[in-house]
XYZ file of C-alpha atoms in Angstrom:
191
model
C 14.260 -11.351 4.560
C 15.092 -7.824 5.675
C 13.593 -8.455 9.127
C 15.946 -11.383 9.557
C 18.890 -9.193 8.612
C 17.825 -6.491 11.066
C 17.401 -9.077 13.823
C 20.809 -10.535 13.046
C 22.379 -7.092 13.120
C 20.664 -6.275 16.416
C 21.839 -9.559 17.929
C 25.362 -8.879 16.705
C 25.333 -5.403 18.272
C 24.020 -6.770 21.582
C 26.726 -9.448 21.713
C 29.447 -6.909 20.898
C 28.054 -4.543 23.535
C 28.141 -7.283 26.176
C 31.700 -8.207 25.266
C 32.799 -4.576 25.358
C 31.049 -4.072 28.715
C 32.811 -7.106 30.183
C 36.182 -5.951 28.891
C 35.735 -2.387 30.105
C 34.753 -3.521 33.570
C 37.337 -6.285 33.841
C 41.018 -6.479 34.298
C 41.468 -7.359 30.630
C 40.965 -3.823 29.488
C 43.847 -2.555 31.588
C 46.215 -4.989 29.905
C 45.252 -4.080 26.295
C 47.001 -1.198 24.596
C 44.576 1.702 23.850
C 45.793 1.783 20.246
C 44.711 -1.820 19.738
C 41.322 -1.082 21.338
C 40.882 1.839 18.954
C 41.746 -0.366 15.982
C 39.368 -3.101 17.151
C 36.458 -0.721 17.737
C 37.151 1.039 14.417
C 37.208 -2.313 12.625
C 33.940 -3.371 14.232
C 32.354 -0.046 13.264
C 33.620 -0.412 9.691
C 32.265 -3.959 9.392
C 28.877 -2.916 10.740
C 28.681 0.098 8.411
C 29.603 -2.099 5.404
C 26.963 -4.613 6.430
C 24.318 -1.876 6.635
C 25.469 -0.366 3.323
C 25.187 -3.758 1.599
C 21.634 -4.156 2.900
C 20.702 -0.691 1.609
C 22.249 -1.366 -1.807
C 20.440 -4.689 -2.046
C 17.123 -3.054 -1.168
C 17.750 -0.347 -3.785
C 18.510 -2.922 -6.506
C 15.371 -4.879 -5.619
C 13.346 -1.647 -5.597
C 14.545 -0.780 -9.110
C 13.752 -4.271 -10.392
C 10.296 -4.197 -8.813
C 9.580 -0.801 -10.301
C 10.634 -1.988 -13.758
C 8.634 -5.213 -13.587
C 5.556 -3.498 -12.135
C 5.632 -0.981 -14.966
C 5.922 -3.798 -17.498
C 3.127 -5.740 -15.804
C 0.582 -2.934 -16.059
C 1.740 -1.641 -19.465
C -0.882 -3.588 -21.487
C -3.642 -2.257 -19.265
C -2.292 1.281 -19.542
C -2.403 0.914 -23.322
C -5.939 -0.439 -23.049
C -6.983 2.640 -21.065
C -5.404 4.878 -23.699
C -7.259 3.036 -26.477
C -10.662 3.623 -24.875
C -10.204 7.355 -25.321
C -9.963 7.066 -29.107
C -12.968 6.725 -31.401
C -12.051 3.244 -32.585
C -10.605 2.090 -29.270
C -10.267 -1.663 -29.080
C -11.211 -2.784 -25.586
C -9.289 -6.070 -25.655
C -5.636 -6.996 -25.398
C -3.914 -8.265 -28.535
C -1.820 -11.457 -28.595
C 1.493 -9.609 -28.211
C 0.222 -7.695 -25.186
C -0.992 -10.926 -23.599
C 2.356 -12.641 -24.273
C 4.276 -9.679 -22.837
C 2.049 -9.654 -19.749
C 2.644 -13.395 -19.240
C 6.422 -12.975 -19.529
C 6.370 -10.114 -17.066
C 4.131 -12.061 -14.682
C 6.824 -14.738 -14.484
C 9.448 -12.080 -13.706
C 7.189 -10.580 -11.046
C 6.977 -13.884 -9.203
C 10.607 -13.332 -8.196
C 10.248 -9.718 -7.073
C 6.633 -8.867 -6.261
C 5.239 -8.956 -2.757
C 2.695 -11.599 -1.829
C -0.030 -8.947 -1.802
C 0.807 -7.793 -5.349
C 0.843 -11.368 -6.664
C -2.502 -12.087 -5.009
C -4.081 -8.848 -6.306
C -2.762 -9.417 -9.839
C -4.158 -12.950 -9.857
C -7.586 -11.707 -8.741
C -7.529 -8.906 -11.327
C -6.342 -11.144 -14.141
C -8.856 -13.905 -13.419
C -11.782 -11.562 -12.871
C -13.085 -11.953 -16.425
C -12.923 -15.752 -16.119
C -14.883 -15.638 -12.880
C -17.415 -13.259 -14.423
C -18.023 -15.672 -17.305
C -18.718 -18.462 -14.805
C -21.129 -16.242 -12.854
C -22.749 -15.008 -16.066
C -22.440 -11.307 -15.250
C -19.930 -8.631 -16.147
C -19.255 -5.929 -13.618
C -17.006 -3.106 -14.780
C -16.992 -1.704 -11.231
C -15.390 -4.891 -9.953
C -12.762 -4.795 -12.707
C -11.937 -1.170 -11.878
C -11.792 -1.953 -8.161
C -9.446 -4.912 -8.687
C -7.190 -2.858 -10.966
C -7.057 -0.035 -8.417
C -6.318 -2.547 -5.630
C -3.431 -3.915 -7.706
C -1.993 -0.441 -8.275
C -2.384 0.376 -4.592
C -0.607 -2.855 -3.589
C 2.263 -2.035 -5.976
C 2.459 1.463 -4.560
C 2.665 0.104 -1.009
C 5.284 -2.447 -1.998
C 7.453 0.284 -3.498
C 7.633 2.135 -0.202
C 4.348 3.982 0.338
C 3.212 1.600 3.081
C 1.307 4.175 5.105
C -0.678 5.723 2.282
C -4.130 7.053 3.031
C -5.305 6.663 -0.563
C -8.121 4.321 -1.493
C -9.147 2.741 -4.794
C -11.161 5.779 -5.880
C -8.170 8.077 -5.351
C -6.173 5.803 -7.643
C -8.903 5.703 -10.303
C -9.161 9.493 -10.353
C -5.758 9.429 -12.019
C -7.435 7.827 -15.079
C -11.100 8.730 -14.873
C -12.615 12.195 -14.554
C -15.046 12.116 -11.630
C -17.237 14.597 -9.852
C -17.480 14.397 -6.060
C -20.874 12.720 -6.432
C -19.395 10.104 -8.753
C -16.528 9.508 -6.324
C -18.962 8.737 -3.537
C -20.954 6.531 -5.895
C -17.779 4.562 -6.733
C -16.897 4.251 -3.044
C -20.369 2.921 -2.183
C -20.260 0.455 -5.064
C -16.733 -0.708 -4.155
C -17.726 -1.292 -0.511
C -20.565 -3.543 -1.686
C -18.165 -5.657 -3.796
C -16.093 -8.462 -2.369
C-alpha cells in the first residue's frame, strides 16, 4: 500500500513539474502575476507536505498497532518461557492463554505482514505436525519461534538486520560459543 502511495506521489510531482516547465517556458508565465504564481506554488507545496505528513502519521499508527498486537501474540509464549525457569514450571499453555492467543491472532490478521502470519502459522502448527510425524524436536520449535520473532522485528522496521535465529534465542537462553555453533548447525539441517 505504501509503495502505491509513493508511486502516486512521484507521478503527481512529475506531472506538476512538467506543467511548471511548460508554463515557465511559455508565454503564459509572462501573463500571470508573480503573486498568484507564488500562491499557487505555495499551495501545491502545502498540499504535498500534508499528503506526506498523512502517510507518515498513518504508518506510525499502524506501527503502534502492530507492536501492541505482536506483544500480545507472543505473551503466552513469554510466560511459558518464564515458567520453565521455576521448579514447578508448567510447560503447557492454559485455556485462558490459548483463548487470548486466538483472539490476538485474529487481530494480527489485519496488521501483521504476510511473513509474520506465515511464520506464526508454522510455529503454532509445529506441535500438530510433530504428532503426525511421531517425533518431537525442541530445536525445530525454538527455530520456528526465533524465526517468528525475527519476522516481527523486520516488520517493525529492522528490515536490514544481520541477526539470525541463534542471536534471537540468546536473549532467552544462556549459551556458550560452542552451543551457539551447535544450534546454528542444527538449525541449518532443519527445514
